[in-house]
Short mmCIF file of C-alpha atoms and ligand atoms in Angstrom, two decimals:
data_model
loop_
_atom_site.label_atom_id
_atom_site.label_comp_id
_atom_site.label_asym_id
_atom_site.label_seq_id
_atom_site.Cartn_x
_atom_site.Cartn_y
_atom_site.Cartn_z
CA MET A 86 41.73 86.25 21.75
CA GLU A 87 44.71 88.03 22.21
CA LEU A 88 47.55 85.46 23.45
CA GLN A 89 48.38 87.83 26.78
CA ASN A 90 44.55 88.11 27.26
CA LEU A 91 44.32 84.68 27.20
CA LYS A 92 47.84 83.57 29.69
CA GLN A 93 45.92 85.81 32.12
CA ARG A 94 42.65 84.67 31.73
CA PHE A 95 43.58 81.69 32.52
CA ASP A 96 46.58 81.86 34.63
CA ILE A 97 49.00 80.16 32.24
CA ILE A 98 52.33 81.36 32.67
CA GLY A 99 55.50 80.89 30.51
CA ASN A 100 56.93 82.04 26.73
CA ASP A 101 57.71 78.89 25.75
CA PRO A 102 57.60 78.95 22.37
CA VAL A 103 55.71 75.03 22.06
CA LEU A 104 53.34 76.13 25.38
CA ILE A 105 52.46 78.80 23.30
CA ARG A 106 51.83 76.48 20.19
CA ALA A 107 49.80 74.65 22.18
CA LEU A 108 47.48 77.57 23.39
CA GLU A 109 47.15 78.65 19.90
CA ILE A 110 45.90 75.63 18.29
CA ALA A 111 43.87 75.33 21.34
CA VAL A 112 42.59 79.03 20.30
CA GLN A 113 42.31 77.80 16.71
CA VAL A 114 40.42 74.87 17.17
CA ALA A 115 38.08 76.00 19.98
CA ASN A 116 35.38 77.06 17.50
CA THR A 117 34.97 73.43 15.75
CA ASP A 118 33.30 70.57 16.94
CA LEU A 119 36.84 67.92 15.88
CA SER A 120 38.08 66.07 18.79
CA VAL A 121 41.01 67.23 20.77
CA LEU A 122 43.93 64.44 22.51
CA VAL A 123 45.56 66.49 25.16
CA THR A 124 49.10 64.69 25.86
CA GLY A 125 52.04 65.37 27.89
CA GLU A 126 53.44 64.05 31.33
CA SER A 127 52.30 64.20 34.79
CA GLY A 128 52.09 67.73 35.87
CA VAL A 129 52.49 69.84 33.21
CA GLY A 130 48.85 71.40 32.96
CA LYS A 131 46.65 69.71 30.68
CA GLU A 132 43.88 70.77 32.31
CA VAL A 133 43.94 74.31 30.74
CA ILE A 134 43.34 73.44 27.58
CA PRO A 135 39.71 72.07 27.61
CA GLN A 136 38.93 74.78 29.03
CA ILE A 137 40.21 77.14 27.37
CA ILE A 138 38.80 75.33 23.93
CA HIS A 139 35.38 75.24 26.18
CA GLN A 140 35.40 79.09 26.71
CA ASN A 141 36.75 79.80 23.45
CA SER A 142 33.94 77.68 21.10
CA ALA A 143 30.05 78.45 20.26
CA ARG A 144 29.52 76.32 22.62
CA LYS A 145 30.77 78.17 26.13
CA HIS A 146 27.43 78.96 27.39
CA GLY A 147 26.27 75.50 27.22
CA THR A 148 27.70 73.23 29.78
CA TYR A 149 31.05 71.94 30.46
CA ILE A 150 31.39 68.61 32.38
CA ALA A 151 34.89 67.22 33.30
CA VAL A 152 34.68 63.57 34.01
CA ASN A 153 37.88 62.40 35.84
CA CYS A 154 38.02 58.75 34.44
CA GLY A 155 40.28 57.33 36.11
CA ALA A 156 38.37 58.50 39.26
CA ILE A 157 35.03 56.12 38.24
CA PRO A 158 35.08 52.56 39.21
CA GLU A 159 34.87 50.61 36.53
CA GLY A 160 31.37 49.33 37.08
CA THR A 161 29.13 52.53 36.49
CA ILE A 162 31.56 54.17 34.43
CA ASP A 163 29.11 53.52 31.50
CA SER A 164 26.41 54.77 33.46
CA GLU A 165 27.83 57.82 34.51
CA LEU A 166 28.63 58.71 30.78
CA PHE A 167 25.51 57.28 29.28
CA GLY A 168 23.27 57.20 32.09
CA HIS A 169 21.09 54.14 32.79
CA GLU A 170 17.30 52.84 32.94
CA LYS A 171 15.08 52.30 35.58
CA GLY A 172 15.98 48.71 37.20
CA SER A 173 18.49 47.97 34.81
CA PHE A 174 21.11 46.96 37.82
CA THR A 175 20.64 46.44 41.05
CA GLY A 176 20.33 50.37 43.01
CA ALA A 177 19.44 52.07 39.62
CA THR A 178 15.62 53.07 41.14
CA GLU A 179 15.66 55.65 39.20
CA THR A 180 16.32 56.39 35.20
CA ARG A 181 19.35 58.28 35.24
CA LYS A 182 20.96 61.07 32.60
CA GLY A 183 24.75 60.49 31.97
CA TYR A 184 27.32 62.88 30.83
CA PHE A 185 26.93 62.77 27.39
CA GLU A 186 22.56 63.66 27.89
CA THR A 187 23.34 66.73 29.92
CA ALA A 188 26.32 68.55 28.44
CA ASN A 189 24.19 67.78 24.96
CA GLY A 190 25.25 71.18 23.01
CA GLY A 191 28.67 71.64 25.52
CA THR A 192 31.58 69.93 26.31
CA ILE A 193 32.54 66.95 28.00
CA PHE A 194 36.96 67.07 28.81
CA LEU A 195 37.49 63.33 29.70
CA ASP A 196 41.14 63.53 31.66
CA GLU A 197 42.73 60.09 32.13
CA VAL A 198 40.95 58.93 28.93
CA ALA A 199 43.27 55.74 29.28
CA GLU A 200 41.97 54.55 32.16
CA LEU A 201 38.58 53.96 30.41
CA PRO A 202 37.62 50.27 30.20
CA LEU A 203 37.48 48.92 26.56
CA SER A 204 33.62 47.81 26.49
CA THR A 205 32.96 52.23 27.04
CA GLN A 206 35.80 52.76 24.57
CA VAL A 207 33.13 51.02 22.70
CA ARG A 208 30.65 53.36 23.76
CA LEU A 209 32.47 56.06 23.24
CA LEU A 210 33.67 55.56 19.60
CA ARG A 211 30.00 55.08 18.47
CA VAL A 212 29.26 58.86 20.33
CA LEU A 213 32.04 60.35 18.31
CA GLN A 214 31.29 59.35 15.37
CA THR A 215 27.40 59.09 15.28
CA GLY A 216 26.20 61.29 18.02
CA GLU A 217 24.03 58.04 19.15
CA PHE A 218 24.35 56.44 22.46
CA TYR A 219 22.58 54.16 24.11
CA LYS A 220 21.61 54.30 28.23
CA VAL A 221 22.80 51.26 30.32
CA GLY A 222 19.61 48.65 30.00
CA SER A 223 18.05 50.62 27.09
CA SER A 224 17.52 49.68 23.64
CA LYS A 225 16.25 53.07 23.01
CA VAL A 226 19.02 55.24 20.74
CA GLN A 227 19.59 58.68 21.83
CA LYS A 228 20.99 61.59 20.33
CA THR A 229 23.75 64.17 21.70
CA ASN A 230 25.99 67.25 20.51
CA VAL A 231 28.91 66.85 22.66
CA ARG A 232 32.12 68.32 22.30
CA VAL A 233 35.30 66.14 23.10
CA VAL A 234 38.57 66.80 24.77
CA ALA A 235 40.61 64.21 26.44
CA ALA A 236 43.83 64.06 28.22
CA THR A 237 46.27 61.59 28.89
CA ASN A 238 49.79 61.37 30.74
CA ILE A 239 50.24 57.80 29.13
CA ASN A 240 51.83 56.73 25.74
CA LEU A 241 48.46 56.03 24.13
CA PRO A 242 50.20 54.36 20.60
CA HIS A 243 51.95 51.55 24.17
CA ALA A 244 48.61 51.44 25.30
CA ILE A 245 47.45 50.26 22.06
CA ARG A 246 50.03 47.84 21.36
CA HIS A 247 49.13 46.07 24.62
CA GLY A 248 46.12 45.69 23.91
CA LYS A 249 44.67 48.32 26.86
CA PHE A 250 42.89 51.12 24.62
CA ARG A 251 41.57 50.63 20.90
CA GLU A 252 42.93 52.39 18.11
CA ASP A 253 40.09 53.05 16.39
CA LEU A 254 39.59 55.59 19.41
CA TYR A 255 42.87 56.65 19.60
CA TYR A 256 42.48 58.11 15.56
CA ARG A 257 38.88 59.64 16.33
CA LEU A 258 40.04 61.06 19.99
CA ASN A 259 43.38 62.53 18.06
CA THR A 260 41.84 64.18 15.17
CA VAL A 261 43.46 67.00 16.76
CA PRO A 262 46.67 66.65 19.31
CA ILE A 263 47.67 69.11 21.61
CA VAL A 264 51.57 68.28 23.21
CA ILE A 265 52.55 70.55 26.25
CA PRO A 266 56.05 69.98 26.92
CA ALA A 267 57.86 68.81 30.07
CA LEU A 268 59.00 71.15 32.18
CA ARG A 269 62.62 70.09 31.51
CA GLU A 270 61.91 70.95 28.01
CA ARG A 271 61.19 74.60 28.52
CA VAL A 272 63.79 75.89 30.71
CA ALA A 273 63.53 79.62 30.14
CA ASP A 274 60.21 79.14 32.07
CA ILE A 275 61.19 77.56 35.31
CA ASN A 276 61.91 80.32 37.20
CA LEU A 277 58.99 82.27 35.86
CA LEU A 278 57.01 80.11 36.93
CA PHE A 279 58.63 79.66 40.34
CA THR A 280 58.48 83.64 40.99
CA LYS A 281 54.67 83.69 40.53
CA PHE A 282 54.19 80.77 42.81
CA ALA A 283 56.29 82.44 45.44
CA VAL A 284 54.47 85.44 45.06
CA ASP A 285 50.88 83.91 45.19
CA PHE A 286 51.77 81.75 48.12
CA ALA A 287 53.76 84.26 49.78
CA GLN A 288 49.96 85.98 49.81
CA LYS A 289 48.27 82.91 50.77
CA TYR A 290 50.03 82.50 53.92
CA LYS A 291 50.77 86.24 54.71
CA MET A 292 54.40 86.69 53.93
CA PRO A 293 57.06 88.00 52.20
CA ALA A 294 57.68 85.56 48.73
CA VAL A 295 60.72 83.41 49.21
CA LYS A 296 63.43 84.66 46.55
CA LEU A 297 66.52 82.63 44.84
CA SER A 298 69.88 83.60 44.61
CA PRO A 299 71.17 83.65 41.18
CA ALA A 300 73.19 80.24 41.91
CA ALA A 301 69.96 78.26 43.49
CA GLN A 302 67.86 79.84 40.22
CA HIS A 303 70.97 78.02 38.22
CA LEU A 304 69.87 74.71 39.77
CA LEU A 305 66.68 75.35 39.36
CA SER A 306 66.65 75.08 36.02
CA GLN A 307 68.94 72.57 35.58
CA TYR A 308 66.88 70.04 37.89
CA ARG A 309 64.66 67.50 35.77
CA TRP A 310 61.30 68.12 37.43
CA PRO A 311 59.79 64.55 36.70
CA GLY A 312 56.18 65.72 38.40
CA ASN A 313 56.85 68.49 36.12
CA VAL A 314 54.75 72.53 36.92
CA ARG A 315 53.05 70.58 39.81
CA GLN A 316 56.45 69.33 41.49
CA LEU A 317 57.64 72.78 41.17
CA LYS A 318 54.57 74.69 42.46
CA SER A 319 54.65 72.39 45.28
CA VAL A 320 58.04 73.08 46.01
CA ALA A 321 57.69 76.57 46.22
CA GLU A 322 54.53 75.71 48.47
CA GLN A 323 57.21 74.04 50.96
CA MET A 324 60.09 76.51 51.24
CA SER A 325 57.44 79.43 51.37
CA ILE A 326 56.04 77.89 54.73
CA LEU A 327 58.94 76.08 56.05
CA GLU A 328 61.96 78.38 55.00
CA GLU A 329 62.33 81.47 57.75
CA GLU A 330 65.93 83.01 55.72
CA ARG A 331 63.06 84.32 52.64
CA LEU A 332 66.73 84.11 50.33
CA ILE A 333 67.29 80.26 49.36
CA GLU A 334 70.69 79.16 48.57
CA PRO A 335 71.44 76.21 46.67
CA SER A 336 72.23 74.22 50.06
CA ILE A 337 68.92 74.85 50.86
CA LEU A 338 66.82 74.28 47.52
CA GLN A 339 68.93 71.23 47.19
CA LYS A 340 66.88 69.34 49.97
CA TYR A 341 63.36 70.09 48.36
CA LEU A 342 64.92 67.92 44.80
CA PRO A 343 64.30 65.19 45.65
CA ALA A 344 66.42 62.70 43.15
CA ASP A 345 64.52 61.56 40.19
CA GLY A 346 62.93 58.16 40.74
CA PRO A 347 60.45 56.04 41.29
CA GLY A 348 59.09 55.78 44.80
CA SER A 349 61.78 58.22 45.40
CA LEU A 350 60.17 59.83 48.92
CA PRO A 351 60.94 62.99 49.12
CA VAL A 352 64.25 64.59 50.75
CA VAL A 353 62.18 66.60 52.82
CA GLY A 354 61.38 64.88 55.84
CA GLY A 355 64.56 62.68 55.90
CA GLU A 356 66.91 65.42 56.02
CA PHE A 357 65.68 68.45 58.39
CA HIS A 358 66.68 67.99 61.86
CA SER A 359 64.54 69.90 64.70
CA ASN A 360 67.05 72.03 65.44
CA ASP A 361 66.73 73.71 61.70
CA PHE A 362 63.62 75.26 62.64
CA VAL A 363 63.77 78.40 64.97
CA ASN A 364 60.13 78.30 65.99
CA ASP A 365 56.66 75.81 66.86
CA ARG A 366 55.56 76.68 63.34
CA GLU A 367 58.14 75.12 61.36
CA LYS A 368 58.76 72.68 63.38
CA PHE A 369 54.87 71.94 63.36
CA TYR A 370 54.86 71.87 60.00
CA MET A 371 57.98 69.45 59.38
CA ALA A 372 56.33 67.53 61.64
CA LEU A 373 52.76 67.33 59.49
CA LEU A 374 55.07 66.46 56.41
CA GLN A 375 56.43 63.77 57.82
CA GLN A 376 53.87 62.22 59.58
CA MET A 377 51.96 62.98 55.42
CA GLN A 378 54.92 61.01 53.99
CA HIS A 379 53.96 57.92 56.11
CA GLU A 380 50.80 58.16 55.81
CA MET A 381 51.01 58.13 51.60
CA GLN A 382 53.47 55.26 51.76
CA ALA A 383 51.28 52.84 54.27
CA LEU A 384 48.20 54.24 51.68
CA LYS A 385 50.30 53.05 49.04
CA ASN A 386 51.60 50.02 50.14
CA ASP A 387 47.69 48.68 51.09
CA ILE A 388 46.68 49.67 47.61
CA GLU A 389 49.09 47.88 46.13
CA ARG A 390 47.88 44.50 48.70
CA LEU A 391 44.82 45.27 47.64
CA ASN A 392 45.45 45.12 43.88
CA GLY A 393 47.21 41.92 44.25
CA LEU A 394 44.45 40.35 45.35
CA VAL A 395 42.23 41.78 42.72
CA PRO A 396 41.46 38.79 39.86
CA LEU A 397 42.75 40.51 36.54
CA GLU A 398 39.38 40.31 34.14
CA GLY A 399 36.14 40.14 35.54
CA GLY A 400 35.23 38.50 39.30
CA GLU A 401 34.22 39.80 42.57
CA PHE A 402 36.06 42.98 43.13
CA GLY A 403 35.50 43.90 39.31
CA GLN A 404 34.87 46.84 39.90
CA MET A 405 37.93 47.41 41.92
CA HIS A 406 39.72 47.95 38.51
CA ALA A 407 39.55 51.49 38.67
CA LEU A 408 42.20 51.44 41.38
CA PRO A 409 45.24 51.45 39.96
CA SER A 410 44.67 54.67 38.27
CA VAL A 411 44.03 56.42 41.51
CA VAL A 412 46.77 54.74 43.31
CA PRO A 413 48.67 57.63 44.20
CA SER A 414 52.25 57.44 43.48
CA VAL A 415 54.09 58.87 47.00
CA PRO A 416 54.49 62.12 45.06
CA SER A 417 57.94 63.65 45.18
CA VAL A 418 56.58 66.41 47.79
CA PRO A 419 53.60 65.28 50.51
CA SER A 420 51.35 68.26 49.80
CA VAL A 421 50.31 68.93 46.39
CA PRO A 422 47.57 71.95 45.57
CA VAL A 423 46.13 70.55 42.46
CA ALA A 424 44.10 72.41 40.27
CA SER A 425 41.37 69.66 39.59
CA ALA A 426 40.58 67.49 36.80
CA LEU A 427 37.13 68.87 38.29
CA GLN A 428 37.76 72.22 38.58
CA GLN A 429 35.17 74.63 37.17
CA ALA A 430 35.55 76.54 33.81
CA PRO A 431 35.98 80.26 34.17
CA ALA A 432 32.60 81.51 33.79
CA ALA A 433 30.50 78.58 31.86
CA GLN A 434 27.90 76.04 33.66
CA THR A 435 30.15 73.83 34.71
CA ILE A 436 29.07 70.56 36.80
CA SER A 437 31.92 68.42 38.29
CA ALA A 438 31.06 65.58 37.12
CA ALA A 439 33.35 62.70 39.39
CA VAL A 440 33.22 64.76 42.16
CA SER A 441 29.90 65.77 42.97
CA GLN A 442 28.34 61.91 41.74
CA HIS A 443 30.84 60.38 43.65
CA PRO A 444 31.24 61.48 46.97
CA ALA A 445 31.55 58.75 49.20
CA SER A 446 31.79 55.75 46.30
CA SER A 447 35.07 56.69 45.37
CA PRO A 448 37.75 54.44 46.80
CA LEU A 449 40.04 57.10 47.76
CA ASN A 450 38.29 60.17 48.88
CA ALA A 451 40.79 60.71 51.93
CA ASN A 452 41.79 57.94 54.13
CA ASP A 453 40.71 57.51 57.69
CA SER A 454 43.31 60.59 58.82
CA GLY A 455 41.32 62.42 56.37
CA ILE A 456 44.32 63.63 54.38
CA ALA A 457 42.92 63.17 50.66
CA VAL A 458 45.02 61.35 48.47
CA ASP A 459 44.43 61.27 45.20
CA ALA A 460 45.35 64.71 43.68
CA ASP A 461 42.53 64.81 40.90
CA TYR A 462 39.81 65.60 43.26
CA GLU A 463 38.78 68.86 43.92
CA GLU A 464 40.08 68.80 47.45
CA ASP A 465 41.44 70.82 49.17
CA LEU A 466 45.21 69.10 49.79
CA SER A 467 47.00 72.58 51.40
CA ILE A 468 48.56 72.04 54.19
CA PRO A 469 46.45 73.97 56.41
CA ASN A 470 43.43 71.62 55.99
CA ALA A 471 46.04 68.83 56.34
CA THR A 472 47.07 69.90 59.82
CA ASP A 473 43.36 69.92 60.72
CA ALA A 474 42.69 66.77 60.02
CA LEU A 475 45.57 65.28 61.59
CA ILE A 476 45.22 67.44 64.87
CA ARG A 477 41.10 65.87 65.24
CA ARG A 478 42.05 62.51 64.58
CA ALA A 479 45.05 62.48 67.18
CA LEU A 480 43.61 64.37 69.75
CA LYS A 481 40.49 61.20 68.62
CA LYS A 482 43.35 58.49 69.43
CA TYR A 483 44.58 60.31 72.63
CA GLU A 484 42.61 60.76 75.83
CA ASN A 485 45.26 63.45 77.10
CA LYS A 486 46.62 66.38 75.14
CA LYS A 487 50.28 66.23 76.15
CA ASP A 488 49.94 62.42 74.32
CA ALA A 489 48.05 63.92 71.07
CA ALA A 490 51.05 67.03 71.25
CA GLU A 491 54.12 64.46 71.71
CA ALA A 492 52.03 62.49 68.30
CA LEU A 493 51.74 65.10 66.47
CA GLY A 494 55.57 66.49 67.57
CA ILE A 495 54.99 69.52 68.43
CA SER A 496 54.35 71.16 71.94
CA GLU A 497 51.00 71.30 74.19
CA ARG A 498 51.35 74.98 73.85
CA THR A 499 51.22 74.77 70.28
CA LEU A 500 48.65 72.43 70.39
CA TYR A 501 46.23 73.96 72.37
CA ARG A 502 46.76 77.05 70.17
CA LYS A 503 45.71 75.64 67.39
CA ILE A 504 42.29 73.81 69.35
CA LYS A 505 41.23 77.20 70.04
CA GLU A 506 42.18 78.34 66.58
CA LEU A 507 40.01 75.08 65.05
CA ASP A 508 37.17 75.61 67.74
CA LEU A 509 38.07 72.04 68.58
CA GLU A 510 37.52 72.23 72.67
CA GLU A 511 33.81 70.61 72.66
CA GLU A 512 34.83 67.79 69.65
N1 ATP B 29 51.52 77.32 32.18
C1 ATP B 29 51.37 77.11 34.09
N2 ATP B 29 51.21 78.37 34.53
C2 ATP B 29 50.48 78.20 36.05
N3 ATP B 29 50.25 76.95 36.70
C3 ATP B 29 50.54 76.00 35.50
C4 ATP B 29 51.26 75.71 34.33
N4 ATP B 29 51.29 74.48 34.08
C5 ATP B 29 50.38 74.09 35.04
N5 ATP B 29 50.65 75.24 36.50
C6 ATP B 29 49.77 74.31 37.40
O1 ATP B 29 50.98 72.94 37.50
C7 ATP B 29 49.86 72.20 38.38
C8 ATP B 29 49.56 70.65 37.20
O2 ATP B 29 48.29 71.02 36.19
P1 ATP B 29 47.34 70.27 35.88
O3 ATP B 29 46.71 69.70 36.76
O4 ATP B 29 46.91 70.78 34.86
O5 ATP B 29 48.69 68.70 35.60
P2 ATP B 29 48.18 68.04 34.53
O6 ATP B 29 48.72 67.55 33.05
O7 ATP B 29 46.83 67.83 34.40
O8 ATP B 29 48.87 66.19 35.18
P3 ATP B 29 48.13 65.05 35.16
O9 ATP B 29 48.57 63.73 33.73
O10 ATP B 29 48.64 64.01 36.51
O11 ATP B 29 46.51 65.03 36.09
C9 ATP B 29 48.07 72.73 38.45
O12 ATP B 29 48.03 73.17 39.51
C10 ATP B 29 48.39 74.40 37.32
O13 ATP B 29 47.76 75.26 37.12
MG1 MG B 30 45.40 66.09 35.33
#
């Protein structure tokens, strides 16, 4: 496929030679059955690669399954991947097919592959080497023909040295390595991407696109982007919503570029003052952003405390080992509209594995405010969606609207308007 076509079809922006090379490799190996390992920092855009591979392969009419290995509890992952026999464990009331059986003739994308437990890694290696697997609780060997593409933002050689990942599996998965460069390594693409996102969000929120002054463009390209394209997209979204002035100068942009470092909270929220905002809508979004930050920080603390309680091997809480993989590192920006690990491939028959199979059992689908916290679910992480959740929550919590409005940090008038918009009167 022509490169321009490919980029258009998969909505990929950028001309960086290393990125282009990665796309070319994906296309070149698509029609083989070689395993591909996609690596790169968080947010660089790894998830489009397995889709390119599947769509450009002879398997494109087969099933494509994206599995977020970090989102499935350790206790059920073998059964999810390989299926189980009726009665093989409590709750196994029916025999069930696993993804490797369902995807026979198609492609499986194992996202966050480094999160797989070692015992599952053994099963995976076997199916990669021989096409053979066993259902959990069965001694009957089964055959399948599945192409595997895996991705991780973890340094696997490091994980191998620490006994967390099997070296033999690493070599087997890494037959074709595809590395997606960090955004800071493709400086010339940064402003291109920003412009594209600004235009997209202008359309989404029905307002003119924000534009950067030349000095702001320079600042944008000099920033380190620890969250890569995902962070850039989120900054574009926040600015689109919050900034009245559509021409952005460096002094404004600066507020959206948090100091780099673990746990660094966004500057947004901390540094804004209510009189920076001209109208209610902006105040409202600001309050929302602040509240989301607090919620996420609180949730993160809870999870960290929980992790502290979980024994390291086995034990009663063994199944919670999957938690660390889905701990939301408080993102450097509160609203991250992330392409889901489980998103639909553009055309083929696709099964969104972890989501469709785990709507309720997954520990982090949403906290009690309804704010989704794990970036890799097929969730609506948009600000409008989170807004609705917060409003519902405030209305539940406070008997009178005045208190609810106060808690939300918005005027009663705005609250009444939102209630009407959302049709919340009965509730
Ligand atoms: N070149 C690009 N052009 C347009 N959008 C991009 C590009 N690269 C990444 N994105 C967007 O950035 C966001 C993050 O990308 P993606 O979800 O693929 O990250 P990732 O590498 O899988 O990160 P993680 O390791 O955290 O899962 C998505 O919304 C994706 O659509
Ligand atoms: Mg991803």
